[in-house]
C-alpha atoms as a PDB file:
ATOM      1  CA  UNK A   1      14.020   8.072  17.542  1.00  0.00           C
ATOM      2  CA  UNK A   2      13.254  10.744  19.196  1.00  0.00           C
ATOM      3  CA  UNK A   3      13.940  13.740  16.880  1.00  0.00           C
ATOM      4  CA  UNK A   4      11.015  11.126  14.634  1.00  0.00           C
ATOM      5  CA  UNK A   5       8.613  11.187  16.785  1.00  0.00           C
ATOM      6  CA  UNK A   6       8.447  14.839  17.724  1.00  0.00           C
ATOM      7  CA  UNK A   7       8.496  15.702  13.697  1.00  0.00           C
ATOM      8  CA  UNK A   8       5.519  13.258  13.425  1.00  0.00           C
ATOM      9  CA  UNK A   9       3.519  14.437  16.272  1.00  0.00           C
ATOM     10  CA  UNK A  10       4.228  17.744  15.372  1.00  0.00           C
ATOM     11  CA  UNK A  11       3.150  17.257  11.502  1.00  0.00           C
ATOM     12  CA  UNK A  12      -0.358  18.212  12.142  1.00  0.00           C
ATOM     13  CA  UNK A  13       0.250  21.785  13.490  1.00  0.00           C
ATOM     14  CA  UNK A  14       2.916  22.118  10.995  1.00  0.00           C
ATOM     15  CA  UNK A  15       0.592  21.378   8.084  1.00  0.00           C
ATOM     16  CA  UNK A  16      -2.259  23.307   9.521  1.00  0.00           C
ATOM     17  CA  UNK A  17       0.185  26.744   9.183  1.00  0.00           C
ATOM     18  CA  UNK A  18       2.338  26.000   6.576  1.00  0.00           C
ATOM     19  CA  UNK A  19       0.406  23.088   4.831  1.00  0.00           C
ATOM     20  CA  UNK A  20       2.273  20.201   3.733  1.00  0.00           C
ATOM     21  CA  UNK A  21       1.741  16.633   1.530  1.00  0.00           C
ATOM     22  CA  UNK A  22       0.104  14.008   3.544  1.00  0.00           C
ATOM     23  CA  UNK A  23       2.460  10.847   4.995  1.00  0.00           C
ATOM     24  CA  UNK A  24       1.789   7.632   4.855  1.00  0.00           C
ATOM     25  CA  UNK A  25       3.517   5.040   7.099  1.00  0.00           C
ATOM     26  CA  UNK A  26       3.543   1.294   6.582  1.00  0.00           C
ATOM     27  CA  UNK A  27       1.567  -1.020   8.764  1.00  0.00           C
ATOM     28  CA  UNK A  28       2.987  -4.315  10.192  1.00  0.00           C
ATOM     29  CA  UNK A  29       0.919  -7.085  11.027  1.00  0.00           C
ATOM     30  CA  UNK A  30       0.814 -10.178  13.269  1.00  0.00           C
ATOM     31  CA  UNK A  31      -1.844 -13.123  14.630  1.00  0.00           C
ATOM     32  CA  UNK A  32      -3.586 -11.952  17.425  1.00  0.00           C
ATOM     33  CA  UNK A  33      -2.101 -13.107  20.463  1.00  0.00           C
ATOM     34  CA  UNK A  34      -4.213 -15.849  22.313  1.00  0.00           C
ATOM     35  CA  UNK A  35      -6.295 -17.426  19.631  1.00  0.00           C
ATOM     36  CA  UNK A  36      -5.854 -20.950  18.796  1.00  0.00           C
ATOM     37  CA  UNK A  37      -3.898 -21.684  15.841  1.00  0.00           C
ATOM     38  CA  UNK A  38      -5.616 -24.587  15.066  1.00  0.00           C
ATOM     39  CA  UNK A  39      -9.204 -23.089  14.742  1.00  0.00           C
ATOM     40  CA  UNK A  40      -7.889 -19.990  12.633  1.00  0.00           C
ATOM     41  CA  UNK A  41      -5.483 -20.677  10.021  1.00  0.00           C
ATOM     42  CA  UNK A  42      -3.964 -18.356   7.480  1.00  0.00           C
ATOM     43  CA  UNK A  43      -5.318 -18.628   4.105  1.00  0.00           C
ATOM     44  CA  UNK A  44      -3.018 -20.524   1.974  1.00  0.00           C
ATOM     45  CA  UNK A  45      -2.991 -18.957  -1.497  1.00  0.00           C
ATOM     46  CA  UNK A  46      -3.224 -20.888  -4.428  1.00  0.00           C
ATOM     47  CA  UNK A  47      -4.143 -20.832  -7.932  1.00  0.00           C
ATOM     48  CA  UNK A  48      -3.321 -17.336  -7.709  1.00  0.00           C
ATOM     49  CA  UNK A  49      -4.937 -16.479  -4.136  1.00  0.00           C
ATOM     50  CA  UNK A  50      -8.235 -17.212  -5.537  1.00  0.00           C
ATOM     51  CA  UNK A  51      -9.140 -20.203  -3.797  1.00  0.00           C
ATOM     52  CA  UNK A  52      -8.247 -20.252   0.014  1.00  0.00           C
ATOM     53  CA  UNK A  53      -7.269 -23.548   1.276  1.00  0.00           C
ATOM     54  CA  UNK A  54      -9.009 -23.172   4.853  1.00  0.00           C
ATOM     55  CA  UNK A  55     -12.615 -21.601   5.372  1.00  0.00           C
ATOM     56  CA  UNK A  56     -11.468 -19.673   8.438  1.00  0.00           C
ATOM     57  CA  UNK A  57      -9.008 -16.270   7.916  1.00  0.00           C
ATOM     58  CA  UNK A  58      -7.128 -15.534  10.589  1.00  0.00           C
ATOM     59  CA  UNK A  59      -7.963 -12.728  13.517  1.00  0.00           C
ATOM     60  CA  UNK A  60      -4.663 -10.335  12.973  1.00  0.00           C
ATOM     61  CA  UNK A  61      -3.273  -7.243  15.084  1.00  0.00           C
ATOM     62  CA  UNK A  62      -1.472  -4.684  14.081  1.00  0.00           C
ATOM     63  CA  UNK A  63       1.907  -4.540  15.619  1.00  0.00           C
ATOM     64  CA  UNK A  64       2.130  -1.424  17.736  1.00  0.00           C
ATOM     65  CA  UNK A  65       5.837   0.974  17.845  1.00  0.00           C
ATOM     66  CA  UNK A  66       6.817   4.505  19.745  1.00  0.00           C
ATOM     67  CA  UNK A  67       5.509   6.219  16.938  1.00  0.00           C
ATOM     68  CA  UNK A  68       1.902   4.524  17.104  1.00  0.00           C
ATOM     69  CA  UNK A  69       0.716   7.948  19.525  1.00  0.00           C
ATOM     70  CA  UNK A  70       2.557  10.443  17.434  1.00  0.00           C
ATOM     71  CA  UNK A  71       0.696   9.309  14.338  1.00  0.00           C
ATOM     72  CA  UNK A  72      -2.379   9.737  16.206  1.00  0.00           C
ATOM     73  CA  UNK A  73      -1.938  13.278  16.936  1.00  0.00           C
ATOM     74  CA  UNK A  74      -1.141  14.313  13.602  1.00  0.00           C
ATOM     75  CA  UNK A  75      -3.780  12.026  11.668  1.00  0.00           C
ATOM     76  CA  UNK A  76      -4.987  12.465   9.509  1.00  0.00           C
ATOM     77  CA  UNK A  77      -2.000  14.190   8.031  1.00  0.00           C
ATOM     78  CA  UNK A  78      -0.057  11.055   8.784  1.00  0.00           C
ATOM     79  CA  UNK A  79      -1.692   7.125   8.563  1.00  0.00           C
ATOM     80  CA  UNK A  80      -0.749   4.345   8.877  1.00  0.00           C
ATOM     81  CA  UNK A  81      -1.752   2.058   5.960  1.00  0.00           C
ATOM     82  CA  UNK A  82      -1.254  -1.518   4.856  1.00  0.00           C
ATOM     83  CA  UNK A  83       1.475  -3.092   2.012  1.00  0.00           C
ATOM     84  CA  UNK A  84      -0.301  -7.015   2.182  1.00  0.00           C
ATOM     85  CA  UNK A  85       0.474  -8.868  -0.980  1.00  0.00           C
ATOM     86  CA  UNK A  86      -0.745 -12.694  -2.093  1.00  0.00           C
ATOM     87  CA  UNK A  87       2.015 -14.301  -3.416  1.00  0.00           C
ATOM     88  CA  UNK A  88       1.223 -17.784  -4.968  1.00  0.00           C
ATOM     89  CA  UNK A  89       1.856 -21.289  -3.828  1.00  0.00           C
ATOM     90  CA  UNK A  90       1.908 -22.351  -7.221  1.00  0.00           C
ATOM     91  CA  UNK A  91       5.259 -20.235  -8.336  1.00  0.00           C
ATOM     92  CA  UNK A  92       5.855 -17.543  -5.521  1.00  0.00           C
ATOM     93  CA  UNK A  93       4.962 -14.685  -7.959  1.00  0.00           C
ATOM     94  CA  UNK A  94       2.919 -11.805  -6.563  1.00  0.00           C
ATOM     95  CA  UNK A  95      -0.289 -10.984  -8.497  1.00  0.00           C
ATOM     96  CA  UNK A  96      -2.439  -9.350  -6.120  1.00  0.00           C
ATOM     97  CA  UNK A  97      -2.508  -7.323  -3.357  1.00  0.00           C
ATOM     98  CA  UNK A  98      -5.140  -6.837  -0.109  1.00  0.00           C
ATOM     99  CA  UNK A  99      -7.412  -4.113  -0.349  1.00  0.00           C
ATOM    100  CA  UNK A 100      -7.878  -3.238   3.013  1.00  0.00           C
ATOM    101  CA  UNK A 101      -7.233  -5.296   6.127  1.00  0.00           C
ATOM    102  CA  UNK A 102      -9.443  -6.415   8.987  1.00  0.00           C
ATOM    103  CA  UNK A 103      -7.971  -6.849  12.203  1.00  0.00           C
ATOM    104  CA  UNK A 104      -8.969  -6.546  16.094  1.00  0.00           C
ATOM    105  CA  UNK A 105      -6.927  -3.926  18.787  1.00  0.00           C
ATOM    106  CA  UNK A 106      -7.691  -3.896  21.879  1.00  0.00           C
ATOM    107  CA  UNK A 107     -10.520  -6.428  21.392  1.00  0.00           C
ATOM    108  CA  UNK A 108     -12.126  -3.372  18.796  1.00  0.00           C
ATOM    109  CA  UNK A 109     -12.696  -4.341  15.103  1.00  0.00           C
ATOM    110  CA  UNK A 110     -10.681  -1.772  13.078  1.00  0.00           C
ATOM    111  CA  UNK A 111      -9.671  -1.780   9.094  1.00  0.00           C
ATOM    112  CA  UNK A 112      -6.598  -0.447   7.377  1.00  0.00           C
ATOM    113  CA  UNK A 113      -6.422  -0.040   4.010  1.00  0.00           C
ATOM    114  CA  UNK A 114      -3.914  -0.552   2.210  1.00  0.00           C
ATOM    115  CA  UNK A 115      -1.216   2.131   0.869  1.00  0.00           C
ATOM    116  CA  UNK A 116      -2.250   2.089  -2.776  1.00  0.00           C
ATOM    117  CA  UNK A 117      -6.064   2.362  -2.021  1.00  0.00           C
ATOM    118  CA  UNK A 118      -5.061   5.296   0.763  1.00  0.00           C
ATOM    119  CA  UNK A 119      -2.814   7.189  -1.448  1.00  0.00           C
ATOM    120  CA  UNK A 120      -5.486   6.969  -4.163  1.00  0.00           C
ATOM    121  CA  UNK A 121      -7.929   8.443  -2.137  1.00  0.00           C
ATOM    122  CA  UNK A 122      -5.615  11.518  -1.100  1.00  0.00           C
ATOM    123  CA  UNK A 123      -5.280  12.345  -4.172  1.00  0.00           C
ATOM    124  CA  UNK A 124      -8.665  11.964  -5.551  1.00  0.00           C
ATOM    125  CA  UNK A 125      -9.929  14.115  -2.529  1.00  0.00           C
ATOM    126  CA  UNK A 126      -8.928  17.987  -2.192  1.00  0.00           C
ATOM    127  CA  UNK A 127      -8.062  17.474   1.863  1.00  0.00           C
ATOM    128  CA  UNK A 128      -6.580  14.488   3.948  1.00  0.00           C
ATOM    129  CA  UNK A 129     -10.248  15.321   5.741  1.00  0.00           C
ATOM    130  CA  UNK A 130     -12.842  14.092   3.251  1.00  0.00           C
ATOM    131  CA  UNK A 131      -9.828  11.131   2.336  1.00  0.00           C
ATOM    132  CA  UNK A 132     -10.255  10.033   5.565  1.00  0.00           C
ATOM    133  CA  UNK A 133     -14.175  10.360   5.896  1.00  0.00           C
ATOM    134  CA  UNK A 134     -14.810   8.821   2.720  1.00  0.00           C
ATOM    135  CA  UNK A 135     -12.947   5.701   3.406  1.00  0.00           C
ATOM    136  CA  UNK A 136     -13.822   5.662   6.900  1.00  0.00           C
ATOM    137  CA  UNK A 137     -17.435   5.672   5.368  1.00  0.00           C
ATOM    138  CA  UNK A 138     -17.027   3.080   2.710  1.00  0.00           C
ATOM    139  CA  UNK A 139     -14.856  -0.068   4.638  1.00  0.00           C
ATOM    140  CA  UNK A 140     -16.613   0.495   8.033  1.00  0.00           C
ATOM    141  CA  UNK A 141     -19.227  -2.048   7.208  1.00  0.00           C
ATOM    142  CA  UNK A 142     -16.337  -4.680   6.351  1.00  0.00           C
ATOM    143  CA  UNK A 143     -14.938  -4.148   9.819  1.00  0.00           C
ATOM    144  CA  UNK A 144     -14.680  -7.719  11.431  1.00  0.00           C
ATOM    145  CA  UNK A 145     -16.322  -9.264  14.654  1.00  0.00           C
ATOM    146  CA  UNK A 146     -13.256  -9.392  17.349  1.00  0.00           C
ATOM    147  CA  UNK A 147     -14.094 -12.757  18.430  1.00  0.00           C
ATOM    148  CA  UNK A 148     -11.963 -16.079  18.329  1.00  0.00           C
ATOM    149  CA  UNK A 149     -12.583 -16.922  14.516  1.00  0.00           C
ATOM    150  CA  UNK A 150     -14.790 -15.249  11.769  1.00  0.00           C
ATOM    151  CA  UNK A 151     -15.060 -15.174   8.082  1.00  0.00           C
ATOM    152  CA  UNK A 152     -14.858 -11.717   6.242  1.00  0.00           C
ATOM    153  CA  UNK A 153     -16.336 -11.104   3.325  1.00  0.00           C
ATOM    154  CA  UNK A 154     -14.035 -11.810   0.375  1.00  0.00           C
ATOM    155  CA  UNK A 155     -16.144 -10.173  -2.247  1.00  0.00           C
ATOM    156  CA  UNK A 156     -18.211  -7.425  -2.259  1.00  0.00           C
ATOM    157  CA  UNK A 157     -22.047  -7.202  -2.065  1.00  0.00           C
ATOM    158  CA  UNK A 158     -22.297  -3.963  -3.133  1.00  0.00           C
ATOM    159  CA  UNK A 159     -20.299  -1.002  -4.669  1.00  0.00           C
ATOM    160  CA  UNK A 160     -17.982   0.964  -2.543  1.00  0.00           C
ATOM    161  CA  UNK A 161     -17.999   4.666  -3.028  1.00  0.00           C
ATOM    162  CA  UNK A 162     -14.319   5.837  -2.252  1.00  0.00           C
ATOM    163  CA  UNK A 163     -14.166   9.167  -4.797  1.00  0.00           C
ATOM    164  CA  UNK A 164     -16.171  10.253  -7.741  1.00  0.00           C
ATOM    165  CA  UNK A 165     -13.471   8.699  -9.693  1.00  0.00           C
ATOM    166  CA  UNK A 166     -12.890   5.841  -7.753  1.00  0.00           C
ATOM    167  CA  UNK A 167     -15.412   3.128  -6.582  1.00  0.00           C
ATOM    168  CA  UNK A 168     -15.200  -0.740  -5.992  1.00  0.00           C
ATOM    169  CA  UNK A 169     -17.667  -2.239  -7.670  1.00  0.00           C
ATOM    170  CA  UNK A 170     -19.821  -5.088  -6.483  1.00  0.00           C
ATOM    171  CA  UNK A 171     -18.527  -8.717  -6.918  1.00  0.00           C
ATOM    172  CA  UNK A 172     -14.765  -7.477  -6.586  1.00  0.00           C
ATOM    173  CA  UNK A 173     -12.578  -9.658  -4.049  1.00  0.00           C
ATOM    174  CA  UNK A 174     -10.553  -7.841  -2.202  1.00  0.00           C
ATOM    175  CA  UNK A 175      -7.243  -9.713  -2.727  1.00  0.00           C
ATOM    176  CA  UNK A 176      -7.399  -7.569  -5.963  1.00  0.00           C
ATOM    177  CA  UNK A 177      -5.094  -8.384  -9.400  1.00  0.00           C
ATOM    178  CA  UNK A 178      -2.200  -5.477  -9.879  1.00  0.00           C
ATOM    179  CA  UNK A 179      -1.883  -4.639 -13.625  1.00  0.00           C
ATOM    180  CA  UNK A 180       1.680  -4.467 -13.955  1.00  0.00           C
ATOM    181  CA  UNK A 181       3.407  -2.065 -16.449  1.00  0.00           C
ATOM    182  CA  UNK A 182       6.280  -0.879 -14.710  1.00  0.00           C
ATOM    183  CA  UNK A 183       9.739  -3.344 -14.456  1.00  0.00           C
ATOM    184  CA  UNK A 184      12.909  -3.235 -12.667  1.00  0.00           C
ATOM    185  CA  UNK A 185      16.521  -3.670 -15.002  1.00  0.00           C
ATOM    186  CA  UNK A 186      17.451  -6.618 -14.559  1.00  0.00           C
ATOM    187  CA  UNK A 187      21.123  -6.621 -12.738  1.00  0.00           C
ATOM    188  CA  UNK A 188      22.824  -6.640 -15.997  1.00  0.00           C
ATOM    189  CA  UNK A 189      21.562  -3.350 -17.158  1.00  0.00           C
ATOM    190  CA  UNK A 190      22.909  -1.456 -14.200  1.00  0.00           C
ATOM    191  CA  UNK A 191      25.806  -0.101 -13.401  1.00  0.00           C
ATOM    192  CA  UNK A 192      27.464   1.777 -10.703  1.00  0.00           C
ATOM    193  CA  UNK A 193      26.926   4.720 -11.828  1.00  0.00           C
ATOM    194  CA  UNK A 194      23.518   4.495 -12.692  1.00  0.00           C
ATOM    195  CA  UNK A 195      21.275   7.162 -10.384  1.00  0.00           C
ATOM    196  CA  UNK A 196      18.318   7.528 -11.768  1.00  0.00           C
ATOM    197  CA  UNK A 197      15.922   5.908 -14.759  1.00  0.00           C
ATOM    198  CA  UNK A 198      12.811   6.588 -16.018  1.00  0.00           C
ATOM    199  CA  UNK A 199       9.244   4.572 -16.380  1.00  0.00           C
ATOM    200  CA  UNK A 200       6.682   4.913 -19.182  1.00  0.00           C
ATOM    201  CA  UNK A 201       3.573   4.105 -19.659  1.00  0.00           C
ATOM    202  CA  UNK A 202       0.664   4.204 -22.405  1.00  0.00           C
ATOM    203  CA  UNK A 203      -1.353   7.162 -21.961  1.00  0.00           C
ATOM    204  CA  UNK A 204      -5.086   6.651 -23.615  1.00  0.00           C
ATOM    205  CA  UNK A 205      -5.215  10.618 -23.806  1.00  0.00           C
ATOM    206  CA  UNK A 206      -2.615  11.371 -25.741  1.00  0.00           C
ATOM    207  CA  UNK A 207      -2.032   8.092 -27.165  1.00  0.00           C
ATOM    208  CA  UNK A 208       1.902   8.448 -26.533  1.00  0.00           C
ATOM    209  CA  UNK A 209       4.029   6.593 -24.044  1.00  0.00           C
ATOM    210  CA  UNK A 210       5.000   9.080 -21.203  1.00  0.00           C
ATOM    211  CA  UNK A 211       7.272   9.384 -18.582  1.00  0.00           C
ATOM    212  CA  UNK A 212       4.872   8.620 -15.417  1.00  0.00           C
ATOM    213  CA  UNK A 213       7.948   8.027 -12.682  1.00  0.00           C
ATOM    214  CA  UNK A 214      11.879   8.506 -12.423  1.00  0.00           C
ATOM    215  CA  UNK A 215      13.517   6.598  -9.702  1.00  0.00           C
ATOM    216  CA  UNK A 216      15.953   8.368  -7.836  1.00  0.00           C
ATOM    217  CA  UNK A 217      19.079   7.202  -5.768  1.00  0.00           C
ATOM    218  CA  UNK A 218      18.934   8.574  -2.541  1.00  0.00           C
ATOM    219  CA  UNK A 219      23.024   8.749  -2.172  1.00  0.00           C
ATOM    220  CA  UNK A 220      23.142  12.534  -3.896  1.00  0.00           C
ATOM    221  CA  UNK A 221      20.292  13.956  -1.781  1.00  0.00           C
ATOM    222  CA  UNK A 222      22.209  12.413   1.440  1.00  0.00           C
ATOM    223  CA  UNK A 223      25.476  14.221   0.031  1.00  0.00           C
ATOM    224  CA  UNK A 224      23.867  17.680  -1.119  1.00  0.00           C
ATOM    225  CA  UNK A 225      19.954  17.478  -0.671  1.00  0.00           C
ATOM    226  CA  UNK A 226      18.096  19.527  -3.912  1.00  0.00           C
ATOM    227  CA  UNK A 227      14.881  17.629  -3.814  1.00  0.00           C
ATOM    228  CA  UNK A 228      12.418  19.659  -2.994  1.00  0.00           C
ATOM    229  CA  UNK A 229      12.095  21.489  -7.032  1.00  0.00           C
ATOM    230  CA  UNK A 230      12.123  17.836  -8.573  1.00  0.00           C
ATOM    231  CA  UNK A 231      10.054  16.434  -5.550  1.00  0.00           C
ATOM    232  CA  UNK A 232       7.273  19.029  -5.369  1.00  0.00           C
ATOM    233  CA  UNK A 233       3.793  18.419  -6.697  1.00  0.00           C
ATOM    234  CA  UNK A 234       4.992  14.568  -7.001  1.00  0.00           C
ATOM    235  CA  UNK A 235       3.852  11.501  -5.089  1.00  0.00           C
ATOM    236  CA  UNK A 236       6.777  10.323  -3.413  1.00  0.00           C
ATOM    237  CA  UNK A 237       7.683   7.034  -2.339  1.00  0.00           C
ATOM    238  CA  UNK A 238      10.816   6.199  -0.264  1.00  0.00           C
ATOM    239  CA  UNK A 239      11.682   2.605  -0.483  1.00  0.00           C
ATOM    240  CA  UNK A 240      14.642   0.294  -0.802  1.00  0.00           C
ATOM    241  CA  UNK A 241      16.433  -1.930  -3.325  1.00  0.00           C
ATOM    242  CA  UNK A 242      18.492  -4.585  -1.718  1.00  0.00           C
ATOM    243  CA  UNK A 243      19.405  -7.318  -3.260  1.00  0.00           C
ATOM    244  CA  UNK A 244      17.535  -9.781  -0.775  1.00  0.00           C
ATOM    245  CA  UNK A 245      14.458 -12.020  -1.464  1.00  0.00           C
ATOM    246  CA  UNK A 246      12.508 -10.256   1.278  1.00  0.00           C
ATOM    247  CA  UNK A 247      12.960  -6.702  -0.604  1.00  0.00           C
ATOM    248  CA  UNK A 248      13.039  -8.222  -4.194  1.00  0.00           C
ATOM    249  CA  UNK A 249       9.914 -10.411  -4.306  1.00  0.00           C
ATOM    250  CA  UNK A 250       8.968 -11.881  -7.894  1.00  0.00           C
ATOM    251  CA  UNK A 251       6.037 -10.367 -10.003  1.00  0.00           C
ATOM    252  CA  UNK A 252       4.862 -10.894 -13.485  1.00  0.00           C
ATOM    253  CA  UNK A 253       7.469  -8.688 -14.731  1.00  0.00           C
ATOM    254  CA  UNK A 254      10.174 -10.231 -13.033  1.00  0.00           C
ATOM    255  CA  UNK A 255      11.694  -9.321  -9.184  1.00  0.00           C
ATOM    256  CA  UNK A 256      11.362  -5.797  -8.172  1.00  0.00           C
ATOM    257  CA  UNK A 257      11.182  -4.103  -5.192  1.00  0.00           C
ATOM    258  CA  UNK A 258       8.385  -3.779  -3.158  1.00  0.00           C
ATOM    259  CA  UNK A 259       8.237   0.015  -3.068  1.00  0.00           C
ATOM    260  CA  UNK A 260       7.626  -0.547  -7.199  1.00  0.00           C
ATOM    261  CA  UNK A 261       5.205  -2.923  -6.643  1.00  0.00           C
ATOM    262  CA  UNK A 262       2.844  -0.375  -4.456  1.00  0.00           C
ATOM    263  CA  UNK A 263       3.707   1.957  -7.129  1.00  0.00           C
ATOM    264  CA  UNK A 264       2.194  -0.706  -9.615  1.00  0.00           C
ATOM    265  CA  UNK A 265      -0.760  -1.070  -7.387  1.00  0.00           C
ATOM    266  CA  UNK A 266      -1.401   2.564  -7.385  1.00  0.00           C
ATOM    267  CA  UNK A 267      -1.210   2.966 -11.227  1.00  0.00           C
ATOM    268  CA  UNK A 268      -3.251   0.554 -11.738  1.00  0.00           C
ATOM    269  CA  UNK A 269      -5.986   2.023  -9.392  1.00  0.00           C
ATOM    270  CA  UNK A 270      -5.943   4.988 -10.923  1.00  0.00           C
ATOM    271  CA  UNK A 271      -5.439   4.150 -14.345  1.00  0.00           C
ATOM    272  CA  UNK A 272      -8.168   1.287 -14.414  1.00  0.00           C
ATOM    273  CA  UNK A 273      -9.971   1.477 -11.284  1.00  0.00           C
ATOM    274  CA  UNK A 274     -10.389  -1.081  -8.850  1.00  0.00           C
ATOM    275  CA  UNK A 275     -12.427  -3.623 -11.188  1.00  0.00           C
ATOM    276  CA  UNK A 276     -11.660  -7.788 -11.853  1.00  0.00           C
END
């Protein structure tokens, strides 16, 4: 733990000599302590998380760790950033994902996006810097009211200005749809031998299928580490594939894990923007 935290806290002054990709960390999220249950109830998805059962969402904190001050001293090289997902009542399958996510520390309104909409403004921007501005910029109007209940506004009123390349228009709700195009093989495909595969998509440029990620088992680097050729100039994503209903929720496409499903999310940011 310790060795972590002084590599985090030291990321900033590590990136400022040497320069370095930005990290992103995953946010986890609880009710605030103190506030009645019975006045603010979580949303219950249905029909797809478009129509929430209650007309009251939930005041939520962010759970805090030993590497909460760390992250603050390197920031904005390293954020923290949120991986919410609405999974339906109807038939448990994931279809959209949270935006951004209101919550209240220390009795302060504060919003975290989430990792797909943060890593897509890294890389639209030239510096973590103007990332950071711009978003800080656009979702600091949706930032809730720390008080014992409130209602956030579900869909926008107005466009949202993240990059020249990116912007939420108005009328979007912010449990926005993933357009899924990348799968999992299913158990009978793999063997245990299998390492790595590959991922294509269309690409309307070209007009060919391409090869737009290769999944990687970690065992080899772990063994003899030769990353950094194949890993540099790449978004990277370090997740895990157990065979467990918590890591393998169900999507459109089937289960997966939930590393692939940000991955989904962020394709389909970038690929179609962040319209219905």
């Amino acid at each position: 733990d310790q060795a972590l935290y002084d590599y985090i806290a030291n990321y900033k002054t590590r990136c400022q000599k040497t320069g370095c990709p930005p990290l992103i960390l995953k946010r986890v999220f609880r009710p605030l302590p103190g506030v009645d249950k019975d006045k603010n109830q979580w949303y219950k998805v249905i029909l797809d998380g478009l129509q929430p059962a209650g007309s009251e969402e939930p005041i939520r904190d962010s759970r805090t760790g030993f590497l909460d001050k760390a992250v603050a001293k390197s920031a904005p090289y390293v954020q923290w950033a949120a991986p919410l997902w609405v999974r339906s009542d109807r038939d448990g399958v994931i279809r959209r994902e949270w935006l951004w996510q209101q919550i209240c520390k220390d009795k302060q309104p504060e919003v975290i996006p989430s990792i797909p909409l943060l890593a897509a403004a890294l890389i639209r921007h030239e510096t973590p810097q103007l990332a950071q501005q711009s978003l800080n910029n656009a979702l600091a109007p949706k930032q809730a009211l720390c008080s014992e209940s409130y209602t956030p506004q579900l869909v926008l009123s107005h466009p949202l200005a993240i990059a020249n390349a990116l912007v939420i228009p108005e009328g979007t709700h912010i449990r926005h749809p993933i357009k899924y195009h990348l799968d999992w093989p299913s158990p009978q495909t793999r063997t245990e031998e299998w390492l790595q595969y590959f991922l294509q998509d269309y690409n309307p440029k070209t007009r060919q299928r391409e090869v737009i990620l290769t999944v990687l088992s970690a065992q080899p680097y772990l063994d003899a580490p030769k990353a950094e050729k194949e890993l540099t100039d790449k978004i990277v994503l370090i997740g895990s594939s157990y065979i467990d209903r918590s890591e393998m929720p169900v999507t459109p496409l089937g289960t997966m894990p939930s590393g692939l499903i940000i991955i989904n999310a962020l394709h389909s940011l970038l690929q179609y923007g962040a319209s219905q």
